[in-house]
Coordinates of N, CA and C in Angstrom, one line a residue:
X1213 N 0.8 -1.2 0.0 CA 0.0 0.0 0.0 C 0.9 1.2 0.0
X1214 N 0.6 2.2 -0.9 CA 1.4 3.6 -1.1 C 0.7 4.7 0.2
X1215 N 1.1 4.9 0.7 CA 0.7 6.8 1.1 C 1.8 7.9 1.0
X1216 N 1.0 9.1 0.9 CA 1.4 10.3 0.6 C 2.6 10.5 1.2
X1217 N 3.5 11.2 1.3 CA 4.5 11.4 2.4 C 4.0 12.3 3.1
X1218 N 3.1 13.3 3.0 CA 2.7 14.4 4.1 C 1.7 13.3 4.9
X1219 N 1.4 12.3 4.5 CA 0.4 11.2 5.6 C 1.3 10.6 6.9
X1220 N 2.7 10.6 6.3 CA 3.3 9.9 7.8 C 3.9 11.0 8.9
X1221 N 3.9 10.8 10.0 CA 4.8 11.1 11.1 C 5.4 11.5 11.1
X1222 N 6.5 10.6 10.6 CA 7.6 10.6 10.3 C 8.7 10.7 8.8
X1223 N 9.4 10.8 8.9 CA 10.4 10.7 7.7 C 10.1 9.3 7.3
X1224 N 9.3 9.1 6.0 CA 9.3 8.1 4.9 C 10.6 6.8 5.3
X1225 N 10.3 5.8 5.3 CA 11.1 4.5 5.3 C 10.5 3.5 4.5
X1226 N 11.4 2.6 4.5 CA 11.3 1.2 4.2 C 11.6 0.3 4.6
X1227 N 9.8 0.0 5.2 CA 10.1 -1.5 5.9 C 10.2 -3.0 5.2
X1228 N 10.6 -3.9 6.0 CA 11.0 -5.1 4.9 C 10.3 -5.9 5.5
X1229 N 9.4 -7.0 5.0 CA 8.8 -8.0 4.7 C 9.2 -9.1 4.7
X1230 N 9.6 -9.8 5.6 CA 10.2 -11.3 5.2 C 9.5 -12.1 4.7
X1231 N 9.2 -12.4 3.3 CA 8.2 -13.2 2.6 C 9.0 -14.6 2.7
X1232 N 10.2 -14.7 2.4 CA 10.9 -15.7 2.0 C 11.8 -15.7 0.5
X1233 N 11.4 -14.6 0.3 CA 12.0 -14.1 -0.6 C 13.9 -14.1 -0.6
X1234 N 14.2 -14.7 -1.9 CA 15.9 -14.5 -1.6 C 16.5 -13.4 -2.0
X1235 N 17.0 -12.5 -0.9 CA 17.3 -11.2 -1.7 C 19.0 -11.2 -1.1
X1236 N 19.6 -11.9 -1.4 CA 20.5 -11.9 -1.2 C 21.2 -11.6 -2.3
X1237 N 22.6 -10.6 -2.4 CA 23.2 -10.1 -3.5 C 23.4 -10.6 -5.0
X1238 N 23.5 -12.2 -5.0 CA 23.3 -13.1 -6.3 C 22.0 -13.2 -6.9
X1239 N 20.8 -12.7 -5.6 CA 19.7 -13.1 -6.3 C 19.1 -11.5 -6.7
X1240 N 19.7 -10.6 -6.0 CA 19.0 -9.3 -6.5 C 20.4 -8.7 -8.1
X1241 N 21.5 -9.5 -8.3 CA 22.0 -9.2 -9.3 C 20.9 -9.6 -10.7
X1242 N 20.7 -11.5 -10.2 CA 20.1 -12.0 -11.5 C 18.9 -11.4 -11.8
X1243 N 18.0 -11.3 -10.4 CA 16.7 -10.1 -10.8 C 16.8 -9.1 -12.1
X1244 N 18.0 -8.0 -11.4 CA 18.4 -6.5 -12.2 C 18.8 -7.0 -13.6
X1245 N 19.6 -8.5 -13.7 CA 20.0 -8.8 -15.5 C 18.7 -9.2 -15.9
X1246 N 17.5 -9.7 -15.5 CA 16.3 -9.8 -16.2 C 15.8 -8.8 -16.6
X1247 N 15.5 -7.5 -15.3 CA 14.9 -6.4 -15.4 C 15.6 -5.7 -17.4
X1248 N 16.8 -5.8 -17.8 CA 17.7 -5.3 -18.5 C 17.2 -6.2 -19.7
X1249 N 16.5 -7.6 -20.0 CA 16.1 -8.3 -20.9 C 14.7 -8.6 -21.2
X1250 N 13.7 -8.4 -20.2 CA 12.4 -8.4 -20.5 C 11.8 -7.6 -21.2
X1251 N 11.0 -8.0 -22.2 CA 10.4 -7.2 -23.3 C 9.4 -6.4 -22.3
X1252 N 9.4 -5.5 -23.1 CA 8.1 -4.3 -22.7 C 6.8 -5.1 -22.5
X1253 N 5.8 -4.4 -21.4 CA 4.4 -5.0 -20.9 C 3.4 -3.9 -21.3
X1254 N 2.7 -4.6 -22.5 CA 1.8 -4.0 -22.8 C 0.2 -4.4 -22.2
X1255 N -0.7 -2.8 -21.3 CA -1.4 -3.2 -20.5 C -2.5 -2.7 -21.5
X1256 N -3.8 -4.0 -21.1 CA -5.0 -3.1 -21.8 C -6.2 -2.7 -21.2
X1257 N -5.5 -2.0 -20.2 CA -6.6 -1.2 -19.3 C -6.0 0.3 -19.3
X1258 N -6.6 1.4 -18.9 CA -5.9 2.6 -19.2 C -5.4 2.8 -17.6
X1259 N -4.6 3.6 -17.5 CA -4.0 4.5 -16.0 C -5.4 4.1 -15.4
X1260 N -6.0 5.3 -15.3 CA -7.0 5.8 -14.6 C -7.8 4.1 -14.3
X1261 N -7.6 3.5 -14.9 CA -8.5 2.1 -14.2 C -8.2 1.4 -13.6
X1262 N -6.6 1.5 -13.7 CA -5.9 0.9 -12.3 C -6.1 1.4 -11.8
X1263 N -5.6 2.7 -11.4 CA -6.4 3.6 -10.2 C -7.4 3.6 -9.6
X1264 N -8.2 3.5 -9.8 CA -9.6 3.2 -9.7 C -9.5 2.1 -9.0
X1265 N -9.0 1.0 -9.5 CA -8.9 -0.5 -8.5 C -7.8 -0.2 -7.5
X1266 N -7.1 0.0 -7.8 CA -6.4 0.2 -5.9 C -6.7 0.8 -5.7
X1267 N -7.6 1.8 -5.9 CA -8.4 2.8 -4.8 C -9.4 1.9 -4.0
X1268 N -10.2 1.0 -4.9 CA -11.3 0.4 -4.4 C -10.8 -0.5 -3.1
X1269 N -9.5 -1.0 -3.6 CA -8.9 -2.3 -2.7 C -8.2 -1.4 -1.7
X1270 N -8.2 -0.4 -1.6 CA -7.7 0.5 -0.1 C -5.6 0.7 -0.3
X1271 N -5.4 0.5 -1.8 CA -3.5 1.0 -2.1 C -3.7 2.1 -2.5
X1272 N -4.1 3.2 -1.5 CA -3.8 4.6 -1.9 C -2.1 4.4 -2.3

C-alpha cells in the first residue's frame, strides 16, 4: 500500500517483509540482469483504471 508522504509522522522509510523471498546479493543481481532483458508489458486497461482499483482495494 502507497501513502502520501505528508500522511506519515515521520520521515518516509522502508520496511521489509520477510516473505521468504531471496534477496541476497546473487539473487538481486540475476533479478536487475532480467529487469535489463524483459520485453516491454503492454497493458489493456488505461492509468485511470488501475487507479480506480487500488483505490477500491484500499493502495492509496
Amino acid at each position: 500500500m502507497a501513502r502520501r508522504t505528508e500522511d506519515f509522522e515521520i520521515d518516509p522509510a522502508i520496511v521489509l517483509i520477510d516473505d521468504g523471498t531471496d534477496i541476497s546479493p546473487a539473487a538481486m543481481d540475476l533479478w536487475l540482469a532480467k529487469l535489463h532483458r524483459d520485453e516491454p508489458v503492454t497493458i489493456t486497461v488505461s492509468t485511470a483504471e488501475i487507479i480506480r482499483e487500488m483505490r477500491e482495494r484500499g493502495e492509496e
